[in-house]
mmCIF file of C-alpha atoms in Angstrom:
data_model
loop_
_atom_site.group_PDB
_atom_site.id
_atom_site.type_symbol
_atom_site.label_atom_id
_atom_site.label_comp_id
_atom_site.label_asym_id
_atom_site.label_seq_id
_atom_site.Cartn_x
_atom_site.Cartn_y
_atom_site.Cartn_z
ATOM 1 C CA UNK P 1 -3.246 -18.526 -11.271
ATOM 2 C CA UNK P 2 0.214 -17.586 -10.439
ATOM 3 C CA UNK P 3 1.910 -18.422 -7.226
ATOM 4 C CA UNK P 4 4.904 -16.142 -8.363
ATOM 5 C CA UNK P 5 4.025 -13.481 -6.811
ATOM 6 C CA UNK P 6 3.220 -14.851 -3.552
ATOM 7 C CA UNK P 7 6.656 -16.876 -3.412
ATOM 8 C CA UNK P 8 8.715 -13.471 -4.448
ATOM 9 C CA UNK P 9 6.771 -11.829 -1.864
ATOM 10 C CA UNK P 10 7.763 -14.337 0.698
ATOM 11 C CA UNK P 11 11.182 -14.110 0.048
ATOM 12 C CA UNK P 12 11.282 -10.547 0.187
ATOM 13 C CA UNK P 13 9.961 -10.521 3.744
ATOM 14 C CA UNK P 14 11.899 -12.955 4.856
ATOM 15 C CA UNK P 15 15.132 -11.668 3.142
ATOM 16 C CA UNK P 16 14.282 -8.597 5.291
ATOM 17 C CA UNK P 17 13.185 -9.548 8.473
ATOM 18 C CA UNK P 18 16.550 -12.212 8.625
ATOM 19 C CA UNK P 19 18.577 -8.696 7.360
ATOM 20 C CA UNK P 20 17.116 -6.589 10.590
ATOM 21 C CA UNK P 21 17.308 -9.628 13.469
ATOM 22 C CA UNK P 22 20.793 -10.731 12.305
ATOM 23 C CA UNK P 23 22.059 -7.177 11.629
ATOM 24 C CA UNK P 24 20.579 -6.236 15.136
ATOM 25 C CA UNK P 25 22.446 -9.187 16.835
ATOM 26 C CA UNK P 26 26.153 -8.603 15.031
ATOM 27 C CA UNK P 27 25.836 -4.803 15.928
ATOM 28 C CA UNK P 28 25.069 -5.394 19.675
ATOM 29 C CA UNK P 29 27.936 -7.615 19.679
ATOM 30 C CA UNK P 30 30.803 -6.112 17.357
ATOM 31 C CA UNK P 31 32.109 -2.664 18.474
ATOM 32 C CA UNK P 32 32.149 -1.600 14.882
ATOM 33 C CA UNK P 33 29.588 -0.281 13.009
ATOM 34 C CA UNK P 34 30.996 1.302 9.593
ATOM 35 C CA UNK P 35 33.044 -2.275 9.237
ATOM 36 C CA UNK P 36 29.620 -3.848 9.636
ATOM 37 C CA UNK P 37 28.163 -1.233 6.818
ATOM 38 C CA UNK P 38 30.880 -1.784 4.883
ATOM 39 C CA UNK P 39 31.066 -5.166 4.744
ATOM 40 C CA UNK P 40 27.128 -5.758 4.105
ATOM 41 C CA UNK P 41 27.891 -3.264 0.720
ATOM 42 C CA UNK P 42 30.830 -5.349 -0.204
ATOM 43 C CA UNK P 43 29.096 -8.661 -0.290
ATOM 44 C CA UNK P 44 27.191 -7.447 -3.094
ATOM 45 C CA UNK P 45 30.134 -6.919 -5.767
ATOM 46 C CA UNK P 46 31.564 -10.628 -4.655
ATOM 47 C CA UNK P 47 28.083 -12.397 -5.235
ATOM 48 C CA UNK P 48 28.255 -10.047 -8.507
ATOM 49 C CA UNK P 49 31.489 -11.681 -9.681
ATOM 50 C CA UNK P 50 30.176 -15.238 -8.889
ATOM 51 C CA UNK P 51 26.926 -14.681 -10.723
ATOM 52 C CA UNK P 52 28.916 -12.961 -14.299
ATOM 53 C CA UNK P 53 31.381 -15.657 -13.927
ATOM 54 C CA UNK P 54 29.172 -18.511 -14.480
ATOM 55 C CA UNK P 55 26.811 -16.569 -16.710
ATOM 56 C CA UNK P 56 23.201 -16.473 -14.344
ATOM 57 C CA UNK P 57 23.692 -12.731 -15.042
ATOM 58 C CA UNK P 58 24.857 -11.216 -17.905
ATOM 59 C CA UNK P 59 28.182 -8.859 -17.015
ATOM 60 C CA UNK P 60 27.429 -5.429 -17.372
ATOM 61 C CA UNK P 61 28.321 -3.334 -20.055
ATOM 62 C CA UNK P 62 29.178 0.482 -18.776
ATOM 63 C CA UNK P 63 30.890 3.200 -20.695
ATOM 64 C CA UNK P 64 32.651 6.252 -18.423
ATOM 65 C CA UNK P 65 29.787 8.178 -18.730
ATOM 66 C CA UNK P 66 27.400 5.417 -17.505
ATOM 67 C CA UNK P 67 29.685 5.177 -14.214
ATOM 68 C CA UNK P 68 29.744 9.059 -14.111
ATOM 69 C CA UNK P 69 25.862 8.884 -14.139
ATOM 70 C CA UNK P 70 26.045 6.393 -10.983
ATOM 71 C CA UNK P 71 27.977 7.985 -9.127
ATOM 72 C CA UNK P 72 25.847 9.801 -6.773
ATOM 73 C CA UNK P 73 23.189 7.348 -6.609
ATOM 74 C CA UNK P 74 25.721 4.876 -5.463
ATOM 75 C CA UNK P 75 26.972 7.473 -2.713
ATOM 76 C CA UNK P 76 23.286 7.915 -1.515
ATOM 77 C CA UNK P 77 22.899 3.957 -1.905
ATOM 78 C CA UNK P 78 26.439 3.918 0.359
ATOM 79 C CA UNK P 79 25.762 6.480 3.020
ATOM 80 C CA UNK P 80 21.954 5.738 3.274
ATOM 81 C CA UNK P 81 23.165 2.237 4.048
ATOM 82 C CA UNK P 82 25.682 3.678 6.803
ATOM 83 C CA UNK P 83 23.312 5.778 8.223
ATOM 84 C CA UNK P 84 20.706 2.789 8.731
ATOM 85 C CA UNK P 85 23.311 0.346 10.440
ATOM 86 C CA UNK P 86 23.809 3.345 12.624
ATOM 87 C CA UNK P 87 20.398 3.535 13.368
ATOM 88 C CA UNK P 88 20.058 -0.015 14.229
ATOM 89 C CA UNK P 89 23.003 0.101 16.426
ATOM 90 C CA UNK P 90 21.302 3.045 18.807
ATOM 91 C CA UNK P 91 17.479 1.858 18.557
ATOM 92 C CA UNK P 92 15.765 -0.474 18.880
ATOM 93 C CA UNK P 93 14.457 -2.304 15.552
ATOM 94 C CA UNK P 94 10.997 -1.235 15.564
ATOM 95 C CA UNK P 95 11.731 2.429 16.558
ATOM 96 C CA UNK P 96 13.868 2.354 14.157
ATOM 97 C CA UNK P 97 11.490 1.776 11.350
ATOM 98 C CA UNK P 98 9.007 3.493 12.656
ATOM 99 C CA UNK P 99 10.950 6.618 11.772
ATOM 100 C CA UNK P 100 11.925 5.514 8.783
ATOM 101 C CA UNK P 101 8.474 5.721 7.574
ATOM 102 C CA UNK P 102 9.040 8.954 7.201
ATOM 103 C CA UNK P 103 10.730 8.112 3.889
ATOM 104 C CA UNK P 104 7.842 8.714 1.350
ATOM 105 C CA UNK P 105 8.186 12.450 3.026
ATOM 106 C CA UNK P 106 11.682 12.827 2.039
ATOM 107 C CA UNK P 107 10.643 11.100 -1.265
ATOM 108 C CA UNK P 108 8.164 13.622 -2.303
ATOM 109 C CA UNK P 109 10.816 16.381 -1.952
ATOM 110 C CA UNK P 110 13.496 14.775 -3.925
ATOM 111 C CA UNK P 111 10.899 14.041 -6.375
ATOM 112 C CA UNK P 112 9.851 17.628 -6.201
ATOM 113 C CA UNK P 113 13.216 19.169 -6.527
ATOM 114 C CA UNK P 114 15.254 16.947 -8.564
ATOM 115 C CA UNK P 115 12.400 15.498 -11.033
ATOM 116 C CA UNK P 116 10.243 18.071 -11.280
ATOM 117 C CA UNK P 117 6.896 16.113 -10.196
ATOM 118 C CA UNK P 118 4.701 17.209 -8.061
ATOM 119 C CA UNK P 119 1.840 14.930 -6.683
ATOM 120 C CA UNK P 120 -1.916 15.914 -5.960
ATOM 121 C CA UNK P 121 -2.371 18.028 -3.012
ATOM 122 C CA UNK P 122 -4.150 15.088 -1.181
ATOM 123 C CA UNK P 123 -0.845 12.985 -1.422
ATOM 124 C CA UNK P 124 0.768 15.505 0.613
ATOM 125 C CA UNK P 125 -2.059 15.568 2.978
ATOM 126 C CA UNK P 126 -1.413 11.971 4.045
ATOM 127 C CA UNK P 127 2.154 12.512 5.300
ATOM 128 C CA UNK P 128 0.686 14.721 7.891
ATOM 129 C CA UNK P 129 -0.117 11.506 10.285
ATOM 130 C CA UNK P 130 2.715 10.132 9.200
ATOM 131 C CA UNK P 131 5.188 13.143 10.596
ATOM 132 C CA UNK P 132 2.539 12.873 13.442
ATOM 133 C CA UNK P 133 3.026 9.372 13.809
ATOM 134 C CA UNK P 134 6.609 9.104 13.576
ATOM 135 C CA UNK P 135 6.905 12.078 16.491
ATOM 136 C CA UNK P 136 4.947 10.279 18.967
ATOM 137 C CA UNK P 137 5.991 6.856 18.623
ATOM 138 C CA UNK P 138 9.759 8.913 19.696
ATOM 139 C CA UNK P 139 8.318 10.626 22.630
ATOM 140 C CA UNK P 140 7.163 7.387 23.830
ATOM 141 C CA UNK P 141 9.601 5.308 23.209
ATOM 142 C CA UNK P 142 11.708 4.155 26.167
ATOM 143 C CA UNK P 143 15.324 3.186 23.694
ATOM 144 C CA UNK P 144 14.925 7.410 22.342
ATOM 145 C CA UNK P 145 18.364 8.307 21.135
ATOM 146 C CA UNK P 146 18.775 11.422 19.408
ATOM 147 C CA UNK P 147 21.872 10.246 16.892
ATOM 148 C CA UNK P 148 19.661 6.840 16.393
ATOM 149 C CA UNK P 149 17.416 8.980 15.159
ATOM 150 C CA UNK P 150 18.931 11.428 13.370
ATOM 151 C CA UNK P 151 20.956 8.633 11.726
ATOM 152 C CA UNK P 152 17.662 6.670 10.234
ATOM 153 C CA UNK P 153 16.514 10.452 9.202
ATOM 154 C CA UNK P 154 19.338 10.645 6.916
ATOM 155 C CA UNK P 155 19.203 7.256 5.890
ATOM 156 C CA UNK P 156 15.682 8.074 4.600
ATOM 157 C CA UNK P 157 16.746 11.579 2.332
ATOM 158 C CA UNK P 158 19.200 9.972 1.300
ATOM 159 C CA UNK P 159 17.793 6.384 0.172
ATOM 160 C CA UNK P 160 15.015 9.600 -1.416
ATOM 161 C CA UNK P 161 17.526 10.986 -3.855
ATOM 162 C CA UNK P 162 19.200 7.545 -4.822
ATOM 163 C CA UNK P 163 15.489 6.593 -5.782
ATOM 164 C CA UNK P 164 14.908 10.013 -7.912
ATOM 165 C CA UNK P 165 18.364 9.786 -9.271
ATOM 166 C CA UNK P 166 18.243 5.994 -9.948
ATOM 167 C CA UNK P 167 14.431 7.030 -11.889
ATOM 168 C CA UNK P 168 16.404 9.692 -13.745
ATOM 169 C CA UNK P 169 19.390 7.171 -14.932
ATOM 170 C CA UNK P 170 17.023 4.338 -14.841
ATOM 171 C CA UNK P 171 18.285 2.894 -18.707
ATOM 172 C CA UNK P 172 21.885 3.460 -18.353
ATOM 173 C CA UNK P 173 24.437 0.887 -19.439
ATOM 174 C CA UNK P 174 24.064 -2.324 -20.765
ATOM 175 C CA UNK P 175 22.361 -4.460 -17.926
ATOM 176 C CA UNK P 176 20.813 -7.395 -19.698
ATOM 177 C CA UNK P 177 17.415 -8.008 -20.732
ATOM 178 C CA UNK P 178 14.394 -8.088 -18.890
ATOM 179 C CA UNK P 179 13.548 -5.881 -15.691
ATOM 180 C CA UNK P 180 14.450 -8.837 -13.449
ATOM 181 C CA UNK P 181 18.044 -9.249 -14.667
ATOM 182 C CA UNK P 182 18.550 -5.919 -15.189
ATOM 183 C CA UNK P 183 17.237 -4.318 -12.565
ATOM 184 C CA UNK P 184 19.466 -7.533 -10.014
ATOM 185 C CA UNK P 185 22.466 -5.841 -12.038
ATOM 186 C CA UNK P 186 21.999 -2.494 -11.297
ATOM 187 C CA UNK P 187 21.701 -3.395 -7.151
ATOM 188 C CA UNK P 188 24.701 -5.058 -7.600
ATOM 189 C CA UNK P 189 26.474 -2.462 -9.413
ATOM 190 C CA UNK P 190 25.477 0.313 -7.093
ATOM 191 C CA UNK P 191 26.808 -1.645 -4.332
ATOM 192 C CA UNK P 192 30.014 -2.016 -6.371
ATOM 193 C CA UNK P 193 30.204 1.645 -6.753
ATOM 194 C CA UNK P 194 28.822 2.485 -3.145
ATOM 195 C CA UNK P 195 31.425 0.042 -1.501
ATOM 196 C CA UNK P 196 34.634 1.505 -3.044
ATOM 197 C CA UNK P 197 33.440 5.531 -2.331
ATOM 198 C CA UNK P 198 32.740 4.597 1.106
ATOM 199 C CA UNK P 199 35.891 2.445 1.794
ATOM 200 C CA UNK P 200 38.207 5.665 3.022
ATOM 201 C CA UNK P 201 35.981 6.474 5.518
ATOM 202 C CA UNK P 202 35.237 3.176 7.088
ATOM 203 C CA UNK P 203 39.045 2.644 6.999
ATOM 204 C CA UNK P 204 39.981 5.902 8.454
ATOM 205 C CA UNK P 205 36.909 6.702 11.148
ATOM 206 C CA UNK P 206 36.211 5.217 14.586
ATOM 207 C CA UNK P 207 34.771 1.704 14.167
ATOM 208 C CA UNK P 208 35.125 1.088 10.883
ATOM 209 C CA UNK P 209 37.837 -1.810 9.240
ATOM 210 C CA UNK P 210 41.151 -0.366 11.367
ATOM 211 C CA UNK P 211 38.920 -1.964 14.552
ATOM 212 C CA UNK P 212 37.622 -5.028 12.698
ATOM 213 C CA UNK P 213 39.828 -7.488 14.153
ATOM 214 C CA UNK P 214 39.295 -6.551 17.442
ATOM 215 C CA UNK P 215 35.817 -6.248 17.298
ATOM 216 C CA UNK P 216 35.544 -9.672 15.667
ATOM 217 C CA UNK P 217 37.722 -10.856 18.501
ATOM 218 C CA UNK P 218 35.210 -9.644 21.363
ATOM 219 C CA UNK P 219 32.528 -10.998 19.131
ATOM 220 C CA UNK P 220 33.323 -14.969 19.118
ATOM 221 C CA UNK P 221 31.150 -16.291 16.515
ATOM 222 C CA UNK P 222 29.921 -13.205 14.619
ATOM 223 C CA UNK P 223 32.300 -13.714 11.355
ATOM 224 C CA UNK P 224 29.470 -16.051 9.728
ATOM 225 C CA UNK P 225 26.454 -14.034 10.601
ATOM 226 C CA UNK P 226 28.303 -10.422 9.565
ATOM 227 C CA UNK P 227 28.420 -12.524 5.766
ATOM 228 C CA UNK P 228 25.119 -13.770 6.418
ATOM 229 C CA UNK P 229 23.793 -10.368 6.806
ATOM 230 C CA UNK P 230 25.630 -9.124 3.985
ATOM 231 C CA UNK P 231 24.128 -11.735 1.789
ATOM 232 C CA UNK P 232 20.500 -11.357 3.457
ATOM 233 C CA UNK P 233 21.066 -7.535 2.672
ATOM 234 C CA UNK P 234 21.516 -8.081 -1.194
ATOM 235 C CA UNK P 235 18.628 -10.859 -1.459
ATOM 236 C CA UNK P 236 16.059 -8.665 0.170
ATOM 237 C CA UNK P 237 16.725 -5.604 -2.246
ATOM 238 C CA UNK P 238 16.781 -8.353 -5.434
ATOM 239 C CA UNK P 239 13.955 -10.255 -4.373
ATOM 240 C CA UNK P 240 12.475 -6.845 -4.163
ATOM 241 C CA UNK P 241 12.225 -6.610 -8.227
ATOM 242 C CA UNK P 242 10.830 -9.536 -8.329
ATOM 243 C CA UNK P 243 8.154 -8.667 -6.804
ATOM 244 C CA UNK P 244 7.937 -5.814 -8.993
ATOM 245 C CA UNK P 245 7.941 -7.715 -12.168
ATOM 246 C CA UNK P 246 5.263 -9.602 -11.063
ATOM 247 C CA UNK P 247 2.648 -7.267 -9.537
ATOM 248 C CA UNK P 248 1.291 -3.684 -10.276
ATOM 249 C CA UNK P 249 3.517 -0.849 -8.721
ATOM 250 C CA UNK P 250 0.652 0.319 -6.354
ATOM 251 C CA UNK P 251 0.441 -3.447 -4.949
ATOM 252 C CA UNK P 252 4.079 -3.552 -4.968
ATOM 253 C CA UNK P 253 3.871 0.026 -2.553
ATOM 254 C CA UNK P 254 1.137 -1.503 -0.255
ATOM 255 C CA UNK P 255 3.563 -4.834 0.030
ATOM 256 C CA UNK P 256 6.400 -2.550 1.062
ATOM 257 C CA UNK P 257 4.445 -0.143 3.698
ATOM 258 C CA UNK P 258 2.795 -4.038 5.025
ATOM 259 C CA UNK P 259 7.021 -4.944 5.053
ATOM 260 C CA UNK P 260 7.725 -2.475 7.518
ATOM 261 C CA UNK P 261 4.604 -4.037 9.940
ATOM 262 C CA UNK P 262 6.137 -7.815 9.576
ATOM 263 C CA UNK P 263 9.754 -6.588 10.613
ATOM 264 C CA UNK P 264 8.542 -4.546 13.332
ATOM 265 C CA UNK P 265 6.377 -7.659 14.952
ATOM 266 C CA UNK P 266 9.218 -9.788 14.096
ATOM 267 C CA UNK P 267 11.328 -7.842 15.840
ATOM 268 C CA UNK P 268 9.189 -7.431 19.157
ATOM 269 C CA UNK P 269 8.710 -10.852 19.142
ATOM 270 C CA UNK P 270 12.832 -12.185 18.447
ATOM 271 C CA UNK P 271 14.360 -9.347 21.022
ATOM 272 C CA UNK P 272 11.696 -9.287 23.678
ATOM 273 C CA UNK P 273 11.395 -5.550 22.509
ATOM 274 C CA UNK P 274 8.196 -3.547 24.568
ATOM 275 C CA UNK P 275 6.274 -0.773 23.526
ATOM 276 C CA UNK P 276 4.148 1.135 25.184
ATOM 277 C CA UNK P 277 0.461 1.660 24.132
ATOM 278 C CA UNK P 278 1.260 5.525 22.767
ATOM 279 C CA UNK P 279 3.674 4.033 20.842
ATOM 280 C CA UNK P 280 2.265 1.292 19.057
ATOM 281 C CA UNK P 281 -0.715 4.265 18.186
ATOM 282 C CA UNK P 282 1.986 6.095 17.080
ATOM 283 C CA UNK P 283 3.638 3.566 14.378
ATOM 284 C CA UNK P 284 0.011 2.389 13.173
ATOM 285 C CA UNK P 285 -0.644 5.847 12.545
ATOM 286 C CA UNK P 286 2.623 6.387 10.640
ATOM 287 C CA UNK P 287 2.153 3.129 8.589
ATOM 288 C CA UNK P 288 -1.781 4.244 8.075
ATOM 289 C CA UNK P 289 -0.380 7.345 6.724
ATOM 290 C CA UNK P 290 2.118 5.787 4.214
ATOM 291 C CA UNK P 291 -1.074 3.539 3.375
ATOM 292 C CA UNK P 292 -2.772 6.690 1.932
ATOM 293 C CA UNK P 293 0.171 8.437 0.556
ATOM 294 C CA UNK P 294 0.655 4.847 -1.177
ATOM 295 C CA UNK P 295 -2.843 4.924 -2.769
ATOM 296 C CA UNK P 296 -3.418 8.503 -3.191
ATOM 297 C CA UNK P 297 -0.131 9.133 -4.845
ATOM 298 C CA UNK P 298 -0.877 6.245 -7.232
ATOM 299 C CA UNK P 299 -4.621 7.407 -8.072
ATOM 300 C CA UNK P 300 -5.801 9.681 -10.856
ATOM 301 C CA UNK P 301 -6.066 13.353 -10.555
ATOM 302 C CA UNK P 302 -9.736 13.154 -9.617
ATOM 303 C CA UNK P 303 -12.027 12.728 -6.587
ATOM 304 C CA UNK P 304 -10.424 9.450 -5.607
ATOM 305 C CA UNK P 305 -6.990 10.982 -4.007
ATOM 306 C CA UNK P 306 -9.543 12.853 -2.109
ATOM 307 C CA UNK P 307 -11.389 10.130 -0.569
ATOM 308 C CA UNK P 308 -8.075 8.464 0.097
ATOM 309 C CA UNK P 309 -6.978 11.646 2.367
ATOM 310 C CA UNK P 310 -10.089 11.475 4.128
ATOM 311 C CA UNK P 311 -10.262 8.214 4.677
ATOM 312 C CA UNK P 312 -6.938 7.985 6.204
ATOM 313 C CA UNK P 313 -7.258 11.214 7.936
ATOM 314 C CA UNK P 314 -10.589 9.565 9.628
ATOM 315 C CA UNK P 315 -8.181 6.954 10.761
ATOM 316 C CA UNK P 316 -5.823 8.289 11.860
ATOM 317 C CA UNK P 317 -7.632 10.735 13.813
ATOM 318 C CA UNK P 318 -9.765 7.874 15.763
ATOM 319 C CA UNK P 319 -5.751 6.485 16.520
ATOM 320 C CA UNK P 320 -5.099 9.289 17.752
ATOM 321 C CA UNK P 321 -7.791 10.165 19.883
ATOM 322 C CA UNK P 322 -6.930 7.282 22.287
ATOM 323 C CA UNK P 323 -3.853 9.528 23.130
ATOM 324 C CA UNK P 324 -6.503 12.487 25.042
ATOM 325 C CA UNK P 325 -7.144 9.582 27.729
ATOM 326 C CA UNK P 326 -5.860 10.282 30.804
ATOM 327 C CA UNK P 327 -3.048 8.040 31.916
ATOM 328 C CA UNK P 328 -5.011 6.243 34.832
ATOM 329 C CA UNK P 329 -6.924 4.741 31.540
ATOM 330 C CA UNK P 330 -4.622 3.560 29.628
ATOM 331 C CA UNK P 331 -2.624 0.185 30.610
ATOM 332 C CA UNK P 332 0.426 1.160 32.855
ATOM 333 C CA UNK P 333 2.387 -2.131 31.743
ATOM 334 C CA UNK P 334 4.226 -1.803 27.814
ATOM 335 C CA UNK P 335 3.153 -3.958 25.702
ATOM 336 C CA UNK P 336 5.329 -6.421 24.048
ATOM 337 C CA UNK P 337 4.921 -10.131 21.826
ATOM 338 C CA UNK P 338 7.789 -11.605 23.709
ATOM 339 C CA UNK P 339 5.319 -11.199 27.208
ATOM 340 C CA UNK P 340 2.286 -13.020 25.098
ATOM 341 C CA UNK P 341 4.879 -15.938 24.276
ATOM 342 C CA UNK P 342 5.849 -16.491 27.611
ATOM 343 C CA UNK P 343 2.707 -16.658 28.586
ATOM 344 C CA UNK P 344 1.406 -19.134 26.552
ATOM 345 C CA UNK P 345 4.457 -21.006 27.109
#
């Protein structure tokens, strides 16, 4: 038996739960959010040089046309990454992927309109609860902010297309042999790419590098984690494809929706987050809906996608129906982790 896979797998969550808590921490302390971005996307290219210089990865070969074919994944892989920092500076973490679950929406319609493939009619079925989902876990959600929001929205279309575009492109250049290496390359290359086209704009707009000095200088301290975070950031999209080399892609799916779960309680539990009992319905039902888009997207064109949409509709309608109790039911106080600790402290 292999313990690869369950090592990779470790790393990946933590690689990604260290990314959200750290990230969280430097953005409610520095006053600038597009240097933070920016910063996290140019920590890529400088681990890049480190690894081609002494040879772990081979350097990449590109021509002009393999650049021009990168170019506007790299500017979704840029401004997706903007627009999540943004995110995470107005919401709280878990809100903040609990609407970012709606990704696999914005996924089918890139897929849709830019590949050409469209999915069994039971895959679209399970993003119902997840819309559903996503919706009430906002309306109950005491941190609500409408450009939070909106911000992880457009991180998600636009984290969509640089996944249909990266699919499209997904041989170009000369990356080195072997998924692993060459698919660590191609993160680091994108980031490359992504860093310089969104360098004017964090130089030029509100809280972006002209205000990095005096944001580091209200935040005493923050220099080392803004480079941890940067390097956390990179790690948890590599260790990613390892994963993926080592398990089946609808295993590797289910390990990503599961991701989302672990940040969220890690979260709860490292900022004393609450959440009321709505809302915790609310992101189960999302992340039970992603569940069955998961396995119903991945399943043949036969009953099975079927039974996969009703079993998560089942679900997700029992979730639900806890939300037709009248308030005077339901437990007044929100329920966070950080309470439980205490307590048993």
């Amino acid at each position: 038996m292999s313990y690869k896979p369950v090592i990779y797998t470790c790393l990946w969550y933590l690689f990604n739960v260290q990314y959200n808590l750290i990230t969280k921490r430097v953005l409610d302390s520095l006053p600038a959010q597009l240097a933070v971005a920016w910063v996290q996307l140019a920590t890529g290219p400088c681990i890049g040089v480190v690894l081609w210089a002494l040879g772990i990865c081979p350097v990449p070969r590109l021509s002009r046309s393999d650049v021009a074919k990168l170019l506007a994944p790299s500017f979704c892989f840029g401004a997706g990454h903007v627009a999540t920092v943004l995110s995470l500076a107005s919401l709280q973490v878990p809100l903040a992927h609990t609407v970012k679950a709606l990704e696999p929406l914005a996924q089918a319609v890139a897929s849709a309109v830019l590949l050409g493939k469209v999915f069994h009619l039971s895959v679209y079925v399970c993003l119902i609860p997840v819309v559903g989902g996503v919706a009430l876990a906002c309306h109950e959600d005491s941190s609500f902010d409408s450009s939070g929001v909106i911000a992880a929205l457009t991180s998600c279309c636009l984290f969509a297309l640089r996944n249909a575009w990266a699919a499209k492109h997904g041989d170009v250049g000369g990356m080195g042999d072997g998924q692993v290496l060459r698919q660590t390359n191609l993160v680091m290359v994108l980031q490359t790419i992504a860093s310089l086209i969104c360098l004017p704009v964090c130089v030029l707009a509100p809280g972006g590098l002209s205000d990095f000095k005096v944001a580091l200088e209200s935040g005493s301290g923050m220099a080392v984690q803004l480079i941890l975070s940067g390097v956390m950031f990179l790690m948890y999209q590599v260790s990613s494809f390892w994963v993926l080399a080592s398990v089946e892609p609808l295993t590797h799916s289910i390990l990503n929706s599961a991701k989302r779960l672990v940040v969220l309680l890690a979260a709860v539990m490292s900022f004393r987050a609450t959440m009321s009992w709505r809302g915790m319905l609310g992101t189960a039902t999302a992340l039970t809906g992603v569940c069955g888009y998961t396995l119903a997207k991945r399943a043949p064109f036969t009953a099975r996608p079927w039974r996969t949409a009703a079993v998560t509709m089942v679900v997700v309608l029992s979730m639900l129906s806890a939300c037709l109790v009248p308030d005077e039911f339901m437990p007044q106080d929100s329920l966070g982790l950080a309470s439980v600790t205490e307590a048993a402290k």
